[in-house]
mmCIF file of C-alpha atoms and ligand atoms in Angstrom:
data_model
loop_
_atom_site.group_PDB
_atom_site.id
_atom_site.type_symbol
_atom_site.label_atom_id
_atom_site.label_comp_id
_atom_site.label_asym_id
_atom_site.label_seq_id
_atom_site.Cartn_x
_atom_site.Cartn_y
_atom_site.Cartn_z
ATOM 1 C CA MET C 172 -91.664 -31.342 36.168
ATOM 2 C CA GLU C 173 -88.403 -29.363 36.034
ATOM 3 C CA LYS C 174 -89.284 -27.596 32.822
ATOM 4 C CA GLY C 175 -92.956 -27.028 32.175
ATOM 5 C CA LEU C 176 -94.969 -27.438 29.013
ATOM 6 C CA PHE C 177 -96.511 -24.968 26.626
ATOM 7 C CA ILE C 178 -99.668 -26.261 24.926
ATOM 8 C CA THR C 179 -101.780 -24.279 22.458
ATOM 9 C CA PHE C 180 -105.354 -24.704 21.212
ATOM 10 C CA GLU C 181 -106.198 -23.682 17.651
ATOM 11 C CA GLY C 182 -108.932 -23.712 15.047
ATOM 12 C CA ALA C 183 -111.497 -21.509 13.338
ATOM 13 C CA ASP C 184 -113.987 -19.574 15.462
ATOM 14 C CA GLY C 185 -116.651 -21.921 16.844
ATOM 15 C CA CYS C 186 -114.446 -25.053 16.634
ATOM 16 C CA GLY C 187 -114.813 -25.880 20.354
ATOM 17 C CA LYS C 188 -111.157 -25.322 21.328
ATOM 18 C CA THR C 189 -111.955 -23.303 24.473
ATOM 19 C CA THR C 190 -114.262 -26.044 25.807
ATOM 20 C CA GLN C 191 -111.499 -28.612 25.266
ATOM 21 C CA MET C 192 -108.886 -26.382 26.870
ATOM 22 C CA ASN C 193 -111.075 -25.988 29.955
ATOM 23 C CA LEU C 194 -111.651 -29.762 30.129
ATOM 24 C CA LEU C 195 -107.918 -30.446 29.904
ATOM 25 C CA HIS C 196 -107.346 -27.810 32.581
ATOM 26 C CA GLU C 197 -109.730 -29.587 35.005
ATOM 27 C CA TYR C 198 -108.164 -32.967 34.184
ATOM 28 C CA LEU C 199 -104.616 -31.748 34.777
ATOM 29 C CA ILE C 200 -105.545 -30.026 38.045
ATOM 30 C CA LEU C 201 -107.074 -33.326 39.262
ATOM 31 C CA LYS C 202 -103.827 -35.085 38.334
ATOM 32 C CA GLY C 203 -101.953 -32.605 40.522
ATOM 33 C CA TYR C 204 -100.259 -30.475 37.863
ATOM 34 C CA ASP C 205 -99.650 -26.772 38.322
ATOM 35 C CA VAL C 206 -101.509 -25.237 35.365
ATOM 36 C CA VAL C 207 -101.763 -21.692 33.993
ATOM 37 C CA LEU C 208 -104.460 -20.630 31.511
ATOM 38 C CA THR C 209 -104.010 -17.794 29.062
ATOM 39 C CA ARG C 210 -105.270 -16.669 25.673
ATOM 40 C CA GLU C 211 -104.278 -14.634 22.626
ATOM 41 C CA PRO C 212 -105.182 -11.984 22.056
ATOM 42 C CA GLY C 213 -105.629 -11.240 25.757
ATOM 43 C CA GLY C 214 -104.319 -12.991 28.829
ATOM 44 C CA LYS C 215 -104.407 -10.062 31.203
ATOM 45 C CA GLY C 216 -103.757 -6.310 31.459
ATOM 46 C CA LEU C 217 -102.279 -4.864 28.277
ATOM 47 C CA GLY C 218 -103.163 -8.008 26.312
ATOM 48 C CA GLU C 219 -106.861 -7.585 27.111
ATOM 49 C CA ARG C 220 -106.708 -3.950 25.954
ATOM 50 C CA ILE C 221 -105.122 -5.034 22.641
ATOM 51 C CA ARG C 222 -107.807 -7.730 22.311
ATOM 52 C CA GLU C 223 -110.513 -5.123 22.684
ATOM 53 C CA ILE C 224 -109.055 -3.145 19.755
ATOM 54 C CA LEU C 225 -108.500 -6.201 17.574
ATOM 55 C CA LEU C 226 -111.985 -7.600 17.999
ATOM 56 C CA ASN C 227 -114.077 -4.449 18.267
ATOM 57 C CA TYR C 228 -112.394 -1.513 16.510
ATOM 58 C CA GLU C 229 -114.830 -0.293 13.848
ATOM 59 C CA GLY C 230 -112.570 1.816 11.620
ATOM 60 C CA GLU C 231 -110.212 0.670 8.877
ATOM 61 C CA VAL C 232 -107.466 -1.777 9.955
ATOM 62 C CA SER C 233 -104.710 -2.688 7.503
ATOM 63 C CA SER C 234 -103.689 -6.359 7.386
ATOM 64 C CA GLN C 235 -100.118 -5.462 8.367
ATOM 65 C CA ALA C 236 -101.268 -3.360 11.324
ATOM 66 C CA GLU C 237 -103.551 -6.194 12.407
ATOM 67 C CA ALA C 238 -100.638 -8.651 12.282
ATOM 68 C CA PHE C 239 -98.419 -6.323 14.336
ATOM 69 C CA LEU C 240 -101.122 -5.907 16.977
ATOM 70 C CA PHE C 241 -101.491 -9.690 17.337
ATOM 71 C CA LEU C 242 -97.693 -9.936 17.579
ATOM 72 C CA ALA C 243 -97.464 -7.164 20.195
ATOM 73 C CA ASP C 244 -100.052 -9.017 22.247
ATOM 74 C CA ARG C 245 -98.046 -12.237 21.801
ATOM 75 C CA ALA C 246 -94.785 -10.647 22.955
ATOM 76 C CA GLN C 247 -96.567 -9.484 26.109
ATOM 77 C CA ASN C 248 -98.214 -12.874 26.709
ATOM 78 C CA ILE C 249 -94.941 -14.785 26.284
ATOM 79 C CA ASP C 250 -92.829 -12.406 28.400
ATOM 80 C CA VAL C 251 -95.289 -11.796 31.215
ATOM 81 C CA ILE C 252 -97.338 -15.015 31.458
ATOM 82 C CA VAL C 253 -96.105 -17.997 29.421
ATOM 83 C CA LYS C 254 -92.316 -18.091 29.737
ATOM 84 C CA PRO C 255 -92.103 -17.352 33.480
ATOM 85 C CA ALA C 256 -94.657 -20.118 34.153
ATOM 86 C CA VAL C 257 -92.964 -22.702 31.898
ATOM 87 C CA ASP C 258 -89.577 -21.846 33.437
ATOM 88 C CA ALA C 259 -91.121 -22.467 36.866
ATOM 89 C CA GLY C 260 -92.184 -25.982 35.769
ATOM 90 C CA LYS C 261 -95.860 -25.249 35.143
ATOM 91 C CA ILE C 262 -98.077 -26.365 32.272
ATOM 92 C CA VAL C 263 -99.383 -23.400 30.281
ATOM 93 C CA LEU C 264 -102.559 -23.878 28.239
ATOM 94 C CA CYS C 265 -102.981 -21.069 25.724
ATOM 95 C CA ASP C 266 -106.117 -20.389 23.662
ATOM 96 C CA ARG C 267 -104.560 -19.500 20.254
ATOM 97 C CA HIS C 268 -100.960 -18.565 19.397
ATOM 98 C CA ILE C 269 -98.618 -18.432 16.354
ATOM 99 C CA ASP C 270 -100.703 -20.801 14.224
ATOM 100 C CA SER C 271 -103.650 -18.375 14.385
ATOM 101 C CA THR C 272 -101.416 -15.684 12.895
ATOM 102 C CA ILE C 273 -100.303 -17.983 10.084
ATOM 103 C CA ALA C 274 -103.850 -19.216 9.386
ATOM 104 C CA TYR C 275 -105.735 -15.884 9.770
ATOM 105 C CA GLN C 276 -103.265 -13.164 8.763
ATOM 106 C CA GLY C 277 -101.187 -15.376 6.446
ATOM 107 C CA TYR C 278 -103.635 -17.660 4.635
ATOM 108 C CA GLY C 279 -106.733 -15.557 5.394
ATOM 109 C CA ARG C 280 -105.557 -11.998 4.801
ATOM 110 C CA GLY C 281 -102.668 -12.838 2.466
ATOM 111 C CA VAL C 282 -99.783 -11.407 4.517
ATOM 112 C CA ASN C 283 -96.501 -13.031 3.443
ATOM 113 C CA LEU C 284 -95.965 -16.234 5.442
ATOM 114 C CA GLU C 285 -92.172 -16.029 5.728
ATOM 115 C CA ARG C 286 -92.437 -12.442 6.929
ATOM 116 C CA LEU C 287 -94.992 -13.445 9.570
ATOM 117 C CA LYS C 288 -92.756 -16.273 10.803
ATOM 118 C CA MET C 289 -89.767 -13.960 11.011
ATOM 119 C CA LEU C 290 -91.738 -11.315 12.925
ATOM 120 C CA ASN C 291 -93.148 -14.002 15.203
ATOM 121 C CA ASP C 292 -89.622 -15.203 16.002
ATOM 122 C CA ILE C 293 -88.744 -11.651 17.000
ATOM 123 C CA ALA C 294 -91.890 -11.255 19.135
ATOM 124 C CA THR C 295 -91.357 -14.558 20.963
ATOM 125 C CA ASN C 296 -87.574 -15.001 20.900
ATOM 126 C CA LYS C 297 -88.394 -18.272 19.103
ATOM 127 C CA PHE C 298 -90.236 -19.657 22.104
ATOM 128 C CA MET C 299 -92.556 -22.234 20.506
ATOM 129 C CA PRO C 300 -95.333 -24.493 21.834
ATOM 130 C CA ASP C 301 -94.415 -28.082 22.756
ATOM 131 C CA LEU C 302 -97.806 -29.278 21.545
ATOM 132 C CA THR C 303 -100.598 -27.708 19.479
ATOM 133 C CA TYR C 304 -104.112 -29.025 19.012
ATOM 134 C CA VAL C 305 -105.971 -27.938 15.869
ATOM 135 C CA PHE C 306 -109.715 -28.554 16.022
ATOM 136 C CA ASP C 307 -110.772 -28.938 12.422
ATOM 137 C CA ILE C 308 -114.306 -27.888 11.585
ATOM 138 C CA ASP C 309 -116.203 -27.315 8.349
ATOM 139 C CA VAL C 310 -116.857 -23.667 7.587
ATOM 140 C CA GLU C 311 -120.649 -23.943 7.541
ATOM 141 C CA THR C 312 -120.747 -25.444 11.052
ATOM 142 C CA SER C 313 -118.296 -22.920 12.454
ATOM 143 C CA GLN C 314 -120.271 -20.005 10.998
ATOM 144 C CA SER C 315 -123.539 -21.288 12.428
ATOM 145 C CA ARG C 316 -121.954 -21.839 15.866
ATOM 146 C CA VAL C 317 -120.628 -18.281 15.939
ATOM 147 C CA GLY C 318 -124.156 -16.976 15.283
ATOM 148 C CA LYS C 319 -125.265 -13.493 14.297
ATOM 149 C CA ASN C 320 -123.394 -11.339 16.828
ATOM 150 C CA LYS C 321 -120.005 -11.506 15.155
ATOM 151 C CA ASP C 322 -116.915 -9.549 16.229
ATOM 152 C CA ARG C 323 -114.553 -7.884 13.707
ATOM 153 C CA MET C 324 -112.568 -11.070 13.037
ATOM 154 C CA GLU C 325 -115.583 -13.393 12.958
ATOM 155 C CA SER C 326 -117.193 -11.161 10.321
ATOM 156 C CA ALA C 327 -114.513 -11.903 7.712
ATOM 157 C CA GLY C 328 -116.799 -14.146 5.611
ATOM 158 C CA VAL C 329 -116.999 -17.712 4.318
ATOM 159 C CA GLU C 330 -114.213 -17.413 1.741
ATOM 160 C CA PHE C 331 -111.816 -16.115 4.410
ATOM 161 C CA PHE C 332 -112.627 -19.046 6.714
ATOM 162 C CA GLU C 333 -112.099 -21.561 3.897
ATOM 163 C CA LYS C 334 -108.571 -20.182 3.616
ATOM 164 C CA VAL C 335 -108.084 -20.293 7.402
ATOM 165 C CA LYS C 336 -109.124 -23.964 7.458
ATOM 166 C CA LYS C 337 -106.713 -24.761 4.626
ATOM 167 C CA GLY C 338 -103.957 -22.883 6.462
ATOM 168 C CA TYR C 339 -104.346 -24.943 9.610
ATOM 169 C CA LEU C 340 -104.312 -28.228 7.712
ATOM 170 C CA GLU C 341 -101.185 -27.240 5.788
ATOM 171 C CA LEU C 342 -99.476 -26.220 9.010
ATOM 172 C CA ALA C 343 -100.246 -29.610 10.518
ATOM 173 C CA LYS C 344 -98.751 -31.324 7.468
ATOM 174 C CA LYS C 345 -95.564 -29.263 7.775
ATOM 175 C CA GLU C 346 -95.134 -29.851 11.516
ATOM 176 C CA PRO C 347 -96.748 -33.204 12.356
ATOM 177 C CA GLU C 348 -94.710 -33.675 15.550
ATOM 178 C CA ARG C 349 -96.055 -30.516 17.152
ATOM 179 C CA VAL C 350 -99.422 -29.926 15.481
ATOM 180 C CA LYS C 351 -102.137 -32.545 16.038
ATOM 181 C CA VAL C 352 -105.432 -32.260 14.165
ATOM 182 C CA ILE C 353 -108.663 -33.434 15.767
ATOM 183 C CA ASN C 354 -111.923 -33.580 13.817
ATOM 184 C CA SER C 355 -114.457 -31.359 15.595
ATOM 185 C CA ALA C 356 -117.438 -33.190 14.081
ATOM 186 C CA ASN C 357 -117.759 -35.410 17.143
ATOM 187 C CA THR C 358 -119.128 -35.328 20.695
ATOM 188 C CA ILE C 359 -117.332 -33.218 23.308
ATOM 189 C CA GLU C 360 -116.531 -36.430 25.247
ATOM 190 C CA ASN C 361 -115.102 -38.197 22.204
ATOM 191 C CA ILE C 362 -112.979 -35.200 21.275
ATOM 192 C CA PHE C 363 -111.723 -34.895 24.845
ATOM 193 C CA ALA C 364 -110.720 -38.576 24.869
ATOM 194 C CA GLN C 365 -108.458 -37.778 21.887
ATOM 195 C CA VAL C 366 -107.117 -34.645 23.592
ATOM 196 C CA LYS C 367 -106.151 -36.689 26.666
ATOM 197 C CA GLU C 368 -104.556 -39.460 24.629
ATOM 198 C CA ILE C 369 -102.399 -36.991 22.711
ATOM 199 C CA PHE C 370 -101.404 -35.248 25.952
ATOM 200 C CA GLU C 371 -100.362 -38.517 27.620
ATOM 201 C CA LYS C 372 -98.230 -39.464 24.604
ATOM 202 C CA THR C 373 -96.569 -36.040 24.658
ATOM 203 C CA ILE C 374 -95.454 -36.148 28.269
ATOM 204 C CA CYS C 375 -94.117 -39.717 28.021
HETATM 205 P P1 LIG X 98 -111.196 -16.026 20.179
HETATM 206 O O1 LIG X 98 -110.450 -15.669 21.386
HETATM 207 O O2 LIG X 98 -112.657 -15.996 20.414
HETATM 208 O O3 LIG X 98 -110.739 -17.259 19.560
HETATM 209 O O4 LIG X 98 -111.012 -14.800 19.156
HETATM 210 C C1 LIG X 98 -109.812 -14.319 18.749
HETATM 211 C C2 LIG X 98 -109.916 -13.920 17.305
HETATM 212 O O5 LIG X 98 -108.663 -13.389 16.877
HETATM 213 C C3 LIG X 98 -110.248 -15.062 16.380
HETATM 214 O O6 LIG X 98 -111.155 -14.617 15.397
HETATM 215 C C4 LIG X 98 -108.931 -15.385 15.710
HETATM 216 C C5 LIG X 98 -108.205 -14.068 15.721
HETATM 217 N N1 LIG X 98 -106.748 -14.168 15.745
HETATM 218 C C6 LIG X 98 -106.025 -13.821 14.596
HETATM 219 O O7 LIG X 98 -106.605 -13.463 13.573
HETATM 220 N N2 LIG X 98 -104.660 -13.880 14.639
HETATM 221 C C7 LIG X 98 -103.966 -14.252 15.772
HETATM 222 O O8 LIG X 98 -102.728 -14.283 15.763
HETATM 223 C C8 LIG X 98 -104.738 -14.598 16.951
HETATM 224 C C9 LIG X 98 -104.004 -15.003 18.193
HETATM 225 C C10 LIG X 98 -106.118 -14.545 16.883
#
């Protein structure tokens, strides 16, 4: 491929997105593609340090400050990992991206959506995913999958995650070409069959 692809994996905590990303990774490697894996917050270096703060800091964190930290991490991930790889013709699979900010900080925390989009455009220079999978899961199941040892974000409560779920579904309605919703209430194999089918349609 001359220009690569940027594919993101989204959904509430416990939705199974990381398992599906890893399965798609193995599948693409077997098909001979050059694939790069990354995640937000995180990726490597500075991103992992920001992730540590975002998930484990125990003091007060304002919603705006939280949003800016996710965006700082994103700017680093795009500049250092994603864009260079896509420009070199690789496929980048990224565990979470812009839609997490809209769903969690926008719908969940109540930060203004237009403001978040504008700030995201600045952080990424408007570099957007070619394809986004949203793994839709009911809140009860996602909470039980996450278990008792919750990090700072996972501890936000049932009401917060109802809003996050709604946010993802509204996003998918607004951008049906890019954002594809898959129901997580299914076997890993069945879900992966849908992931593959959507991928094949995208590259055709
Ligand atoms: P995860 O890597 O286990 O999915 O955890 C990352 C957490 O960070 C998850 O709870 C979602 C949250 N998050 C946001 O709230 N906003 C964002 O922009 C991103 C990328 C993640």
